[in-house]
Short mmCIF file of C-alpha atoms in Angstrom, two decimals:
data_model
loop_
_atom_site.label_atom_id
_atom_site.label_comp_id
_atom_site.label_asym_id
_atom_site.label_seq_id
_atom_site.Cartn_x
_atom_site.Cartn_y
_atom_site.Cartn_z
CA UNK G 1 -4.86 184.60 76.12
CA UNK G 2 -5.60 185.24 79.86
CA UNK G 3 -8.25 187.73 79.55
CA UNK G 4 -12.08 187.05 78.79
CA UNK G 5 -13.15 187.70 75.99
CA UNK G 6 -15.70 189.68 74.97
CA UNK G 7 -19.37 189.56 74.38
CA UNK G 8 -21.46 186.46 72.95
CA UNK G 9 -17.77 184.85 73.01
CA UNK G 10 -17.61 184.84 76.29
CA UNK G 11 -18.86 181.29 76.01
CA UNK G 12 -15.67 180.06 74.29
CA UNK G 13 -12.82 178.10 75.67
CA UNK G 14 -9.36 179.00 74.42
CA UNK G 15 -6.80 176.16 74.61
CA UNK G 16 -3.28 177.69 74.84
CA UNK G 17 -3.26 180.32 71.94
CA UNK G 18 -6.59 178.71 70.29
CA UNK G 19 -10.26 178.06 70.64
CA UNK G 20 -10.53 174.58 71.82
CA UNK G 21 -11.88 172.55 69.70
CA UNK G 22 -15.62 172.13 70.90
CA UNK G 23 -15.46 175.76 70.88
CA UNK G 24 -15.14 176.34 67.15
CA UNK G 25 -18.95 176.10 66.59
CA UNK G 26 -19.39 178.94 69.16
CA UNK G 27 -16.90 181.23 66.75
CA UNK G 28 -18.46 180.12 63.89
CA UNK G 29 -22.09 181.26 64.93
CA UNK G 30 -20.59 184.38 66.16
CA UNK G 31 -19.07 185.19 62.42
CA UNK G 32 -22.29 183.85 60.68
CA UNK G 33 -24.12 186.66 63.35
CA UNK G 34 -22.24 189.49 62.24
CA UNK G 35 -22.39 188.61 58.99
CA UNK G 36 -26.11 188.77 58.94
CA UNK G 37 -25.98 192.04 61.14
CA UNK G 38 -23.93 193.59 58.46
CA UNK G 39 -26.16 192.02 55.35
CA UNK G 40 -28.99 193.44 56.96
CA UNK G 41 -28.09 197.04 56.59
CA UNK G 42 -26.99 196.62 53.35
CA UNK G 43 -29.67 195.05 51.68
CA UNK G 44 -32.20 197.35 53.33
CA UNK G 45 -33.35 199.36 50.09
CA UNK G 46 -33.58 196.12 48.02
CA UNK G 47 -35.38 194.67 50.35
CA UNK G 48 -37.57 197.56 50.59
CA UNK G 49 -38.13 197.86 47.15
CA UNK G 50 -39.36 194.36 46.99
CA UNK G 51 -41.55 194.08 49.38
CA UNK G 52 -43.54 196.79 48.61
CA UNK G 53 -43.75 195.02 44.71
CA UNK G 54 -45.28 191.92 46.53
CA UNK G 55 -48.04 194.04 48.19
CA UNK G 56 -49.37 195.63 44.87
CA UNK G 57 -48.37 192.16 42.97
CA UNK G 58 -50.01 189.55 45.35
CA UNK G 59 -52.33 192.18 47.56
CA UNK G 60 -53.65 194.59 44.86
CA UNK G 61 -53.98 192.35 41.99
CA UNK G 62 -51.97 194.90 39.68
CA UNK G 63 -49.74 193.21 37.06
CA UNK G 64 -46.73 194.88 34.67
CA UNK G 65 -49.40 197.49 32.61
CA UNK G 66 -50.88 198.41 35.93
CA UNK G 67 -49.97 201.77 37.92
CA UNK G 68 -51.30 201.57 41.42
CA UNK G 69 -52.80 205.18 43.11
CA UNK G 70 -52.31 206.00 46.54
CA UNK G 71 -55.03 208.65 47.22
CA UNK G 72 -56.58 208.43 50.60
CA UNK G 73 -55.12 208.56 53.96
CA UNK G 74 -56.32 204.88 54.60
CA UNK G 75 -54.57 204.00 51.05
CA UNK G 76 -51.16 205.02 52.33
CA UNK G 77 -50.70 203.52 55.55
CA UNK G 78 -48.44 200.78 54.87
CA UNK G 79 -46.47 203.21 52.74
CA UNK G 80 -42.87 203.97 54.24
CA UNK G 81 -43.01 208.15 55.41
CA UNK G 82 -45.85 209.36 53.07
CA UNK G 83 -47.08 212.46 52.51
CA UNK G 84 -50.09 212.94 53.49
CA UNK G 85 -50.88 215.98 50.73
CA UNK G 86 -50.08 215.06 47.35
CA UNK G 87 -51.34 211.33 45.83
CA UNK G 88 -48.62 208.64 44.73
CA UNK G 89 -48.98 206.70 41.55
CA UNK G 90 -46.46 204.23 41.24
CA UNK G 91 -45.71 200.26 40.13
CA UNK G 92 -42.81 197.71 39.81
CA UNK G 93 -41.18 195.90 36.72
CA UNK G 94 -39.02 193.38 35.83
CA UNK G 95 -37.40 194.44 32.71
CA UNK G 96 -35.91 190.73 32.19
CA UNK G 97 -39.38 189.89 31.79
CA UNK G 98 -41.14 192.90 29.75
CA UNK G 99 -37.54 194.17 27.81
CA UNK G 100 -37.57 197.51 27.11
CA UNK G 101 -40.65 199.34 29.00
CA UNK G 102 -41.93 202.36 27.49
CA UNK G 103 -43.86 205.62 29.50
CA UNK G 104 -45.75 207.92 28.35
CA UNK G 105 -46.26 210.79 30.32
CA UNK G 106 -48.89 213.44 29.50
CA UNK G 107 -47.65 217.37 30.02
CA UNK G 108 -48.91 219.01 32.94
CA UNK G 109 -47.55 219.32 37.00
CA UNK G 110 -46.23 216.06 37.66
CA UNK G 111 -43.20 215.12 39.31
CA UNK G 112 -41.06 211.49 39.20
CA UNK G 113 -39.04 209.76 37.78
CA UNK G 114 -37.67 206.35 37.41
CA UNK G 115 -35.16 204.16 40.01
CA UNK G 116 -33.64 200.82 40.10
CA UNK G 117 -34.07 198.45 43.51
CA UNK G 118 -31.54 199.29 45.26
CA UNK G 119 -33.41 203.15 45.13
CA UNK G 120 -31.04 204.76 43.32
CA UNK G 121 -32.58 207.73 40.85
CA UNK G 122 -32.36 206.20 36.90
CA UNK G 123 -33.74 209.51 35.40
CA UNK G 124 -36.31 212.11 36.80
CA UNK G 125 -39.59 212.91 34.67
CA UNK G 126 -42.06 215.64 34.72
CA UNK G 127 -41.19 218.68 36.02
CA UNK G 128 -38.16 217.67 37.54
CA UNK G 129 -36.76 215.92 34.03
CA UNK G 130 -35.68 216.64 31.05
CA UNK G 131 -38.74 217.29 29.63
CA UNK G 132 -39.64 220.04 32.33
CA UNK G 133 -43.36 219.03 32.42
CA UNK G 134 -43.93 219.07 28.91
CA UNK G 135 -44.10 215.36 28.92
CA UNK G 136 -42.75 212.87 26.14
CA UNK G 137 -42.20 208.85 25.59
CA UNK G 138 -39.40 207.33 27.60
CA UNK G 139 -38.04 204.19 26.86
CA UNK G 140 -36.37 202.09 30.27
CA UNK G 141 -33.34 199.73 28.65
CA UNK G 142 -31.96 197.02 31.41
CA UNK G 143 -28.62 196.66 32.42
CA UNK G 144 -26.12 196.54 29.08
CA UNK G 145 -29.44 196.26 26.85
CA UNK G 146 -29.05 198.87 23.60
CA UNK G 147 -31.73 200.36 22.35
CA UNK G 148 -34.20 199.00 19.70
CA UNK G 149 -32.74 199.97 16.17
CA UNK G 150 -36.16 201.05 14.94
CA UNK G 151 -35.99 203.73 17.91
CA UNK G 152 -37.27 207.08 16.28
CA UNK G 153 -35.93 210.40 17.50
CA UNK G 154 -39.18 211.00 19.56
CA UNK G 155 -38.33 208.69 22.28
CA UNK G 156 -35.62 209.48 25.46
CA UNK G 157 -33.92 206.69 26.75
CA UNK G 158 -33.05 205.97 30.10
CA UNK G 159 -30.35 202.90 30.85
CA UNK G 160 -31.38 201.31 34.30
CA UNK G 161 -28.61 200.49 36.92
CA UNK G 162 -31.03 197.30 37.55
CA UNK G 163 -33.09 194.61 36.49
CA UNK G 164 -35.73 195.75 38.86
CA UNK G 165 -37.32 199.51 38.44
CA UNK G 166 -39.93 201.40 40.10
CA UNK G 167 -41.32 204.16 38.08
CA UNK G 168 -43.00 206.61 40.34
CA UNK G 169 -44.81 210.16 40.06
CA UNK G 170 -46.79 212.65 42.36
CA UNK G 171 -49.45 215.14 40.37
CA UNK G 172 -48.93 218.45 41.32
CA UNK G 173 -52.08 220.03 40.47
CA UNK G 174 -53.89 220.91 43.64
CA UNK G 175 -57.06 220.84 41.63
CA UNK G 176 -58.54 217.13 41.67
CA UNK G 177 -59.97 216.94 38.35
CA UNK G 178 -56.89 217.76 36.16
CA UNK G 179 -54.82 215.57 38.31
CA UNK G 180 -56.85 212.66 38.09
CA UNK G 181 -57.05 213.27 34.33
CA UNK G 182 -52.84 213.47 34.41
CA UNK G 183 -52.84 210.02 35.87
CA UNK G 184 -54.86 208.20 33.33
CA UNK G 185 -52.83 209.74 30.78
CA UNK G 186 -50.25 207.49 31.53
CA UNK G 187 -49.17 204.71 29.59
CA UNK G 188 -46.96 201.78 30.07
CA UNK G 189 -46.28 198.88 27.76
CA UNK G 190 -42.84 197.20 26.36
CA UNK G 191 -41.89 198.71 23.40
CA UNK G 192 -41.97 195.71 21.35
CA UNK G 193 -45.94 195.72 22.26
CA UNK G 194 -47.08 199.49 21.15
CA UNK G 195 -48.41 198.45 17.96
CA UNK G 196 -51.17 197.31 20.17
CA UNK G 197 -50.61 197.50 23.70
CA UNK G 198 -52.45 196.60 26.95
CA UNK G 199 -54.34 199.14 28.59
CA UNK G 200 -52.91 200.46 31.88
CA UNK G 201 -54.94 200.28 34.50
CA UNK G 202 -55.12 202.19 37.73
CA UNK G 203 -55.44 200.17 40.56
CA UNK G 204 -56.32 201.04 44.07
CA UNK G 205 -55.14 199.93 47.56
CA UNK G 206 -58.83 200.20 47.95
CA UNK G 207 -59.07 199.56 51.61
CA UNK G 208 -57.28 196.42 52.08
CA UNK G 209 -54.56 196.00 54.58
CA UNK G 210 -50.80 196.17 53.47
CA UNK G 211 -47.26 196.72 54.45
CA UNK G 212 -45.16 197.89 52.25
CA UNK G 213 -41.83 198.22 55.59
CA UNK G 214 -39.03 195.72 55.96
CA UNK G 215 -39.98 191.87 56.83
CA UNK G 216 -38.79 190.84 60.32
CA UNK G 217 -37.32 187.65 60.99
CA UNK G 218 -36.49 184.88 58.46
CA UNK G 219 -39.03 186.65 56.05
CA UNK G 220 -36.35 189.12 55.37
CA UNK G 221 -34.07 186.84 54.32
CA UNK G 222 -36.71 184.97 52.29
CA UNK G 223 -37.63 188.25 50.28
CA UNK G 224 -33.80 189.33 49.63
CA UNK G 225 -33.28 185.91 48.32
CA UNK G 226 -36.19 186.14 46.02
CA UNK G 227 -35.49 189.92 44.69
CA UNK G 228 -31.49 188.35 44.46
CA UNK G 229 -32.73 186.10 41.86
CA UNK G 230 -33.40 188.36 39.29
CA UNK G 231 -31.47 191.54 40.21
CA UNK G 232 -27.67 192.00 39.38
CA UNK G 233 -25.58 193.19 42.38
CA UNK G 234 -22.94 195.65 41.58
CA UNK G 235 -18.60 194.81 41.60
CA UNK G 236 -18.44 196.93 44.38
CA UNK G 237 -20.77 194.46 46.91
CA UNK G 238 -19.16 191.05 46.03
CA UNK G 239 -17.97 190.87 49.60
CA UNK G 240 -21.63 190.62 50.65
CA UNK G 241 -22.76 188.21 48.07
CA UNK G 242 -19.69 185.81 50.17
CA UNK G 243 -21.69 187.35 53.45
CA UNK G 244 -24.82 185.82 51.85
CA UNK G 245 -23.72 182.62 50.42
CA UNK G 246 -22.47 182.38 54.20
CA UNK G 247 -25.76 182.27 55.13
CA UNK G 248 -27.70 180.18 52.69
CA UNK G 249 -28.39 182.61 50.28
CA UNK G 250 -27.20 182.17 46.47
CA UNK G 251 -28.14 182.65 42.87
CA UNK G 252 -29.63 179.38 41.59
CA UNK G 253 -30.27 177.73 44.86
CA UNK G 254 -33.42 177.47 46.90
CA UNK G 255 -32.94 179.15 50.27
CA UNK G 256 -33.09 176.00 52.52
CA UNK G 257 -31.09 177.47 55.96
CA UNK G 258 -30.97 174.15 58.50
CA UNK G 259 -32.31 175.04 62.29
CA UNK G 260 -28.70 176.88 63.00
CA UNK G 261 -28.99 179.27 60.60
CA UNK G 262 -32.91 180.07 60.79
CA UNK G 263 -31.57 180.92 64.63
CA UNK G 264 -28.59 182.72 64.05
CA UNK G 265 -30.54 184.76 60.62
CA UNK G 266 -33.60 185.81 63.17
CA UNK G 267 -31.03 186.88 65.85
CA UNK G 268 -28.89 188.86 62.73
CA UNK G 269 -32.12 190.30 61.36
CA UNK G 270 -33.58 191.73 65.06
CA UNK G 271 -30.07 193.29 65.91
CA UNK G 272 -29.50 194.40 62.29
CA UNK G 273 -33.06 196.27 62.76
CA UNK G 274 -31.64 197.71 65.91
CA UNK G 275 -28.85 198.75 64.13
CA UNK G 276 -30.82 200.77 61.84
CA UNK G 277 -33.13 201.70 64.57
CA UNK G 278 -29.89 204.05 65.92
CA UNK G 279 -28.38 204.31 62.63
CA UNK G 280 -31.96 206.59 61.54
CA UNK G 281 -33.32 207.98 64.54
CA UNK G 282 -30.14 209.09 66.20
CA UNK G 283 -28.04 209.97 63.53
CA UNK G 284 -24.14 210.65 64.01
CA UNK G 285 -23.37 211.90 60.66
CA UNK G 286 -21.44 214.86 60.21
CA UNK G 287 -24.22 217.23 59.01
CA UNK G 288 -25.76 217.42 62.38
CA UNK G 289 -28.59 219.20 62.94
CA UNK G 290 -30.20 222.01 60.63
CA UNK G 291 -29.77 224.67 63.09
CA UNK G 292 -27.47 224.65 66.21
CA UNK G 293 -29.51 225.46 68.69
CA UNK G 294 -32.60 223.02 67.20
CA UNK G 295 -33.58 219.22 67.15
CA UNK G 296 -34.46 219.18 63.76
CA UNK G 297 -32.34 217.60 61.25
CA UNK G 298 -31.62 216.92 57.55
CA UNK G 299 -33.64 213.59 57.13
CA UNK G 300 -31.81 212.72 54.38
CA UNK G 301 -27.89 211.84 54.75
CA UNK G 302 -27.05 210.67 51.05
CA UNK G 303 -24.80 213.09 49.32
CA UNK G 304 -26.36 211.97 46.02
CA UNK G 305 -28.55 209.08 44.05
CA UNK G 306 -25.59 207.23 43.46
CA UNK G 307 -24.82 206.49 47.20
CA UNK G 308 -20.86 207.24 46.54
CA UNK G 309 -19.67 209.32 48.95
CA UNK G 310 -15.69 210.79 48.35
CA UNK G 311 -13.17 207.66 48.84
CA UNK G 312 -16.69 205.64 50.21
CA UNK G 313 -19.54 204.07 49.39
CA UNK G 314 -22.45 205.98 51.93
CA UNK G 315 -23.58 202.20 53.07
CA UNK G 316 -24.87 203.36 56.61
CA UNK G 317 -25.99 206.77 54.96
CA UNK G 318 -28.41 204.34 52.85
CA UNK G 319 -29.36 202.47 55.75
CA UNK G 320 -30.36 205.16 57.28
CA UNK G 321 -32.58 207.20 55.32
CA UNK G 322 -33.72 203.48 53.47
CA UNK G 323 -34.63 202.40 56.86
CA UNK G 324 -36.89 205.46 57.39
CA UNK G 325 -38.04 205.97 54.05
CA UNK G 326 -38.36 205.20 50.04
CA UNK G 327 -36.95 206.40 47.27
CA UNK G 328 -34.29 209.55 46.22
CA UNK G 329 -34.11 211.99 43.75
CA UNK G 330 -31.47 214.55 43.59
CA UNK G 331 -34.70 217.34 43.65
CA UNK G 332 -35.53 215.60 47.37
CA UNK G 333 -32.28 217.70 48.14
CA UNK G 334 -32.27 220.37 46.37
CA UNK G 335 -30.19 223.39 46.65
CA UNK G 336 -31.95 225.30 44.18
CA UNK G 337 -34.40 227.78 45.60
CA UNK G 338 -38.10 227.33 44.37
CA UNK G 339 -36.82 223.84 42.92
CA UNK G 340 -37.45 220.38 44.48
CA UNK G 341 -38.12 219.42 48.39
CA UNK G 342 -36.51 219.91 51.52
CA UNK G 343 -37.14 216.97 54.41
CA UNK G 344 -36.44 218.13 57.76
CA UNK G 345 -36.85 215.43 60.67
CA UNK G 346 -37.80 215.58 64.54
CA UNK G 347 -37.03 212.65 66.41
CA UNK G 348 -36.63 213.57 69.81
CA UNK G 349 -38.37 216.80 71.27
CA UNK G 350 -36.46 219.91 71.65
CA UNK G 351 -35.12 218.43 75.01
CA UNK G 352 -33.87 215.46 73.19
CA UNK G 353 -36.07 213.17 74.57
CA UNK G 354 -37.71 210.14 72.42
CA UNK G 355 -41.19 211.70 71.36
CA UNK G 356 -43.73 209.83 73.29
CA UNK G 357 -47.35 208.99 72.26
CA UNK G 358 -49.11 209.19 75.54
CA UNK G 359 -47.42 213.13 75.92
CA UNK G 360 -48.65 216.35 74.48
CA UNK G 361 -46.43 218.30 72.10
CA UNK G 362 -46.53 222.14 70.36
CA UNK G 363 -44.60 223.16 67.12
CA UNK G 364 -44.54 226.79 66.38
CA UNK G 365 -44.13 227.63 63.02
CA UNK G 366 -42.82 231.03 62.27
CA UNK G 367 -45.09 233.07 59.97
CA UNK G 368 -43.43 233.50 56.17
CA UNK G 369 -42.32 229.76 55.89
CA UNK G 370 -39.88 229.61 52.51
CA UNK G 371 -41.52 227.12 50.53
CA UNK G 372 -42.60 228.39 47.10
CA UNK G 373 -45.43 225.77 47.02
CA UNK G 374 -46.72 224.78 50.30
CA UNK G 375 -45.68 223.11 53.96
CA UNK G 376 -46.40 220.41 55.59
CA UNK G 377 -45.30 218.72 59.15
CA UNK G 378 -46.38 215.11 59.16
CA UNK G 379 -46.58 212.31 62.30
CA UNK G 380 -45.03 208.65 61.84
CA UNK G 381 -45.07 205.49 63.82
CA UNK G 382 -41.31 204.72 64.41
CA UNK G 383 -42.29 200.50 64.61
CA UNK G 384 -43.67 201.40 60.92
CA UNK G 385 -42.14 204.27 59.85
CA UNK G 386 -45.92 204.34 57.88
CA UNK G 387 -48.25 207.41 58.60
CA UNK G 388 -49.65 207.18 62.21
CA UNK G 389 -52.74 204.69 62.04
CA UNK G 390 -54.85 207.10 64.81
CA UNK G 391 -58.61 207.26 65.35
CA UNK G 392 -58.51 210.75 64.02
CA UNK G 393 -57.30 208.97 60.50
CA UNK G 394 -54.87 212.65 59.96
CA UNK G 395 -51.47 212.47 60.12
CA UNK G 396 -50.42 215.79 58.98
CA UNK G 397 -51.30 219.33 58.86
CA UNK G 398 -50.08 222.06 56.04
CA UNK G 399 -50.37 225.00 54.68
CA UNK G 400 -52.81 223.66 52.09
CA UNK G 401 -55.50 222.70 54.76
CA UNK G 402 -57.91 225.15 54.11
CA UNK G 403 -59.42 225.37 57.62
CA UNK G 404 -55.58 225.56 59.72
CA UNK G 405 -55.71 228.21 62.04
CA UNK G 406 -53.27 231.15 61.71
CA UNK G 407 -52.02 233.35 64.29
CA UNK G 408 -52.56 237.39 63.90
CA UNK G 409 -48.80 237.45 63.09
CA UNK G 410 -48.93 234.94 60.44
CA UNK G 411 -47.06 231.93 62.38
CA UNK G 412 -48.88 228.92 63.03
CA UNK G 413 -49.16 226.63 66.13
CA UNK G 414 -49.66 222.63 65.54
CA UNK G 415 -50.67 220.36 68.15
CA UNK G 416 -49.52 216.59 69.20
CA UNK G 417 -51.01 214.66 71.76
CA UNK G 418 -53.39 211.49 72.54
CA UNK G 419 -56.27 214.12 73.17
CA UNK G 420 -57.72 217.38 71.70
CA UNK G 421 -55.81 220.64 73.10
CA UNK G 422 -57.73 223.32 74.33
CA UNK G 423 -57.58 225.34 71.31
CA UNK G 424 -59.36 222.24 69.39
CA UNK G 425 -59.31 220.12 66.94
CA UNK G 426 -57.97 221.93 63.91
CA UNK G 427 -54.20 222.24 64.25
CA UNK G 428 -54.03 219.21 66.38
CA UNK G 429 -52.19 215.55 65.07
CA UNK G 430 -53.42 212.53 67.12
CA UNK G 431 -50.83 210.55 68.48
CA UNK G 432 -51.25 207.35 70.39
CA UNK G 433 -50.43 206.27 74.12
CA UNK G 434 -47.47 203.97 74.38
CA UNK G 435 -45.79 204.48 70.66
CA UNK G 436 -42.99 206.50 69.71
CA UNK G 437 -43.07 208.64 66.59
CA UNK G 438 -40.96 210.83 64.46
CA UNK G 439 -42.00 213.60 62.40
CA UNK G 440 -41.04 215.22 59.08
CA UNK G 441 -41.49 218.80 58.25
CA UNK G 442 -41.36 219.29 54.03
CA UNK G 443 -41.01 222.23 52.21
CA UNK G 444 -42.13 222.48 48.37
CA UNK G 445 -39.63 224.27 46.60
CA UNK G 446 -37.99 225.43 49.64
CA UNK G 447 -36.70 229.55 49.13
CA UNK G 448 -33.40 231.57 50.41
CA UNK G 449 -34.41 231.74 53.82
CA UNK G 450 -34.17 228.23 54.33
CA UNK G 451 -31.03 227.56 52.71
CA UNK G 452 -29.61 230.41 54.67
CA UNK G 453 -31.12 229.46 57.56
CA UNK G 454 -32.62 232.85 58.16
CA UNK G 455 -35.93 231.41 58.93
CA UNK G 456 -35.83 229.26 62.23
CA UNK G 457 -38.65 226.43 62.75
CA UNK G 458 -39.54 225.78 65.87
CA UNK G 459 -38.77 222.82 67.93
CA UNK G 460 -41.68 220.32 69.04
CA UNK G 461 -41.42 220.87 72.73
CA UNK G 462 -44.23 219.44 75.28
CA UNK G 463 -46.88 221.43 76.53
#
């Protein structure tokens, strides 16, 4: 082997057609490196998934009859690419722990649904499920759990894909009031307690400071070890359960990683992040962008909520839009018009440079925008991927801001920038010198012309 080789190998000395001996160490931490690289991007929606049930566990005081309610902008910071519009109401359960969990949901505009920890859809509710929005009792069975044999017929079962679930909903109803009414409808109890079960609470963030994005460093690997406790990991990823027992990680065992593997799992967890830094924000999947001649693309790369693409498994199509954001239903990519969401995202400006904090920006939005409900174009931090944490405390402006300024012809112009434009304050999104962000531009029950790409949005271009 006369030539060098390559990389963080460079370091190794090859005796005739092997590493030398006192080299073997340098291999090994190479192989233990890319295996953490590679069980980075894999676990990323676990992960996700359980550190955001830490912050409303540990931070909010909420417990397993608790829902947790995201309404203000100040509530929703530390939550991954957040509208800024409609309210979340949301918690995390262990179904080892309660069995099998029933919810009640009220009828009226709501919109959810239930999904395992690794963020794939269980069943939709509200609107979007079965029981089109004229609510019902579900009942959430684990993982090869049947259901109860005193079932009656007025319950619909869902059979989770995990151990883990989040159960999730937005209220619809622009009108404060009857949402707020909607969410303490809500009820969530096991089933073997609704003879007499606990009230469920709503909790709020309630000011305090939270993150609900990845850990960095060995905390990541300390929180996928804990969630890897309880949750069952499909046949298909036994090859990274060896990746993990590699690196100190197994069912049963405390995570105890000597000083080797703390250093080589803090190098595999910053290059795994930067991984999934390119992976999101400069995508190379085949769907490209929405139009030819724009920036903007799909946001969303998963073909479906099962994450199975044809002959594959979409693992860097998870990483990606897991990464960037939380949760998937099918109606977050719908192809129905007037049905579900559309997610269109901006992460360079229309000269495909990195959008810059300390620069000023324009969008023009052409009048007649195809969303049956309403439109919104939203600014994230790309360190956070959370709602941009400005003095202004706005990170979004929509059709349903009743004072956004309208051009005679209908079409809209929105501002970006670390200072006011000259047209003032009302279309304008603070951004902040020296950060990068990304933005997403959502359409409620997106229409025709969007799906035949009839209607053109504008690139953000700067001013």
């Amino acid at each position: 082997m006369s030539e060098p080789l390559p990389g963080r190998l460079g370091d190794v000395v090859v005796d005739g057609d092997l590493p030398a001996r006192d080299s073997i160490p340098v291999v090994f931490d190479e192989l233990d490196y890319q295996l953490a690289c590679q069980a980075y991007l894999w676990a990323l929606p676990l992960v996700s998934y359980a550190q955001w049930k830490t912050q409303h566990y540990d931070v909010f005081g909420a417990t397993g009859s608790d829902l947790v309610r995201y309404l203000s902008y100040r509530d929703r910071l530390g939550l991954i690419t957040a509208n800024a519009t409609t309210p979340y109401i949301l918690n995390f359960f262990d179904l080892s722990e309660s069995g099998p969990l029933v919810i009640e949901l009220p009828a009226g505009p709501t919109a959810g649904g239930v999904s395992d920890f690794w963020q794939r859809e269980v069943g939709a509710m509200g609107e979007m499920g079965p029981d089109r929005g004229k609510g019902g009792k579900y009942v959430i069975l684990g993982p090869g759990v049947e259901a109860p044999e005193d079932l009656t017929d007025d319950y619909r079962t869902l059979q989770s894909s995990g151990v883990n679930i989040m159960f999730g909903f937005r209220t619809l109803d622009p009108d404060p009031t009857r949402a707020d009414a909607l969410v303490h409808a809500v009820r969530i109890y096991p089933f073997a307690e609704r003879d007499d079960p606990a009230p469920t609470r709503i909790v709020s963030p309630d000011g305090r400071a939270w993150t609900g994005d990845q850990p960095r460093g060995l905390d990541y690997w300390r929180r996928l070890h804990e969630i890897y406790q309880s949750e069952v990991v499909d046949e298909r990823d036994r090859f990274y359960l060896a990746m993990l027992r590699q690196l100190g990680i197994e069912k049963g065992r405390p995570f105890e990683p000597s000083e080797r593997l703390i250093r080589i799992l803090e190098q595999g967890a910053a290059a795994g992040e930067l991984m999934a830094q390119a992976n999101t924000f400069a995508k190379r999947f085949a769907q490209g962008a929405y139009w030819p001649d724009r920036a903007w693309e799909q946001a969303i790369v998963l073909d479906n909520s099962a994450q199975r693409g044809e002959g594959y498994d979409e693992l860097l199509e998870r990483a990606s839009w897991f990464y960037e954001a939380v949760s998937f239903s099918e109606a977050m990519k719908s192809t129905t018009p007037g049905v579900g969401q559309a997610y269109l995202g901006a992460y360079t400006d229309g000269n495909g440079d990195w959008l810059a904090g300390e620069r000023d920006y324009t969008l023009h939005v052409p009048a007649d925008v195809p969303a049956k409900l309403f439109w919104s174009a939203t600014v994230y931090d790309v360190t956070t991927r959370c709602l941009i944490d400005n003095p202004q405390q706005r990170g979004d402006r929509g059709s349903r801001d009743a004072d956004l300024i309208t051009n005679d012809d209908g079409s809209v112009d929105l501002y970006f920038g670390p200072e006011a434009p000259s047209a003032g304050e009302t279309n304008w999104v603070q951004t902040i010198p020296g950060q990068h962000w990304f933005s997403y531009f959502r359409l409620y029950g997106p229409l025709e012309p969007y799906f035949s790409r009839s209607w053109k949005l504008g690139d953000i271009v700067p001013a």
